[in-house]
Amino acid sequence: MFLYGTVFDFSLCCQPGDTGDPIPNSSLRRRWMWMCHVLRYLYKMSLAVSLRRAMLVLLTGAIFILTVLYWNQGVTKAQAYNEALERPHSHHDASGFPIPVEKSWTYKCENDRCIRVGHHRKSAKRVSFISCSMTCGDINIWPHPTQKFLLSSHTHSFSVEDVQLHIETSHREVRKQLQLAFDWFLKDLRQIQRLDYVGSSSESTVSESSSKSRHHADVEPAATLFGATFGVRKAGDLNRIQVKITVLKSGDLNFSLENDETYQLSSLTEGHRLQVEITANSYFGARHGLSTLQQLIWFDDEDHLLHTYANSKVKDAPKFRYRGLMLDTSRHFFSVESIKRTIVGMGLAKMNRFHWHLTDAQSFPYISRYYPELAEHGAYSESETYTEQDVREVAEFAKIYGVQVIPEIDAPAHAGNGWDWGPKRGMGELAMCINQQPWSFYCGEPPCGQLNPKNNHTYLILQRLYEELLQHTGPTDLFHLGGDEVNLDCWAQYFNDTDLRGLWCDFMLQAMARLKLANNGVAPKHVAVWSSALTNTKCLPNSQFTVQVWGGSTWQENYDLLDNGYNVIFSHVDAWYLDCGFGSWRATGDAACAPYRTWQNVYKHRPWERMRLDKKRRKQVLGGEVCMWTEQVDENQLDNRLWPRTAALAERLWTDPSDDHDMDIVPPDVFRRISLFRNRLVELGIRAEALFPKYCAQNPGECI
């Protein structure tokens, strides 16, 4: 018999006293002898049994083994499923990075254009599209700098682990805020470099004026992406990038339209070290400098390293003080994470105001500390709500990116569900016309609802809400009261002997007085309201109220408001309403604006030029804001409805480039830069809308 590849002689184990015993004089002798006899028996039996019976034994054994494997497979599947549920899902999943490597193409710069060429010689160095784009033609920063810029044609490579921070400021709180901003700057660079970011493994220190220290992130285990290995330290041309941020003047971290947002950036190479200096008069200018620095850095998929210029100079300042985006979170609920993602895009585009249209007639998602009944009666569900902590978290995160959160509780109209519990609390009717039919008689879209202008409890609730929101979002010189689309027919059912327009005016003045009480007795310098039939009168003092103009850009109210001395924020429906053009969401009637506002429409809109405003009236234009009303938008479409169209507004308000082209023509250079900016958004996990076929992106200027 063959045993372990040798012939086993049974006589060796069955002769007692033999010196060749496998186990002589052992207590295991009897067991060994028994086993030998069994083996001998099986050996003899195997010679006697038929082949048929042997096959039956083998088949039975095979069935037994397969059965065991089957049940073990079920256990393995269950264990794998449980492990998958417990495994944290990383937002920075390198294996699913949305921008593929294009190894089959190389690019060369000709006449300030990158030309695509087939890359067949593997021995020749390939030039990636992004590296060509960043070194060919005009500066690739969005929005375009307004003053001076100079870039070297020579570039260097490095890794995010080589970047260090040095802060110079006499203001302790500014230093702390800059450190936070730099932390997120590094996280974004890790994302761009396709490195997994794990917050707990990152360490950072700030070097003070006279000390040297390093801000770094621990390298995670290697992850493979497109045949390249990341997480393994790779050496570039540079072994150190020292980012020095200097804030010269203001220690104020509170948002104001008077914030100095200017900055200067310069970089200089010395040996294997790059010294970057960002100088500003305030934290807000320094933060914009970081956004510019981020856009002077790119990832090259040929060597899998970050690249930047050997030398650079940028001097920059915005043309308009207010550069905003409004998001309606009442008609659809949006998670805190999706709002943060939106703010990341805003920060990169140097926008500075996130107008949070928090509530409306459709839902009241905010859980008030004083009046939780508003959300209990008005939210879509318990999970579709914002806590005080949520609002505070969004505001603190936004400040890191240089963005102010401006919450709005729309009143007196657009206030239905959520306000119907007053009688149960002995507070009377807080709102009227709630869910009244036919709705088209009493509001612009269902459900109806309008606050009671003659119930003091209504004003007290508003005061408490203003107080809470101001505490969460911080001191400000601008607050939004809403105030649009009041339906006088609703109030006429209850106050038919009253001057209804005067009642509307009184309501807004009362709300203003309550805002002042909520703000420790100080009225914000700019109290914003939507344009309406009321703002066409002079009942609201122009020294206190700023009007957000949402009507058409050719409407007479644009001129009247400026003539009446109001400061304005333009949000013209025919240019800067991003929800338009997706068809009616009702079976009858006009339920949507049209047509679709392209990024070119947004970019080309310059109302101050078309209106031929003189110097005095142009100063009354604080800026502009794109609006995203969400009747037909939820979290699944948010990114591509906002971006890159919102970026088009960002450059219009930061740079306001002159335009000698026809009404619908955008220069090819703008196409090239916004296409690259769109890719930067995608790198950061923002699912921005495509601008044109990828062929056109790979061949700049050919399709335009």
Short mmCIF file of C-alpha atoms in Angstrom, two decimals, residues 51 111 481:
data_model
loop_
_atom_site.label_atom_id
_atom_site.label_comp_id
_atom_site.label_asym_id
_atom_site.label_seq_id
_atom_site.Cartn_x
_atom_site.Cartn_y
_atom_site.Cartn_z
CA LEU A 51 -14.62 -1.76 -8.49
CA ASN A 111 -0.67 78.58 -30.68
CA LEU A 481 -36.80 88.27 6.09
#
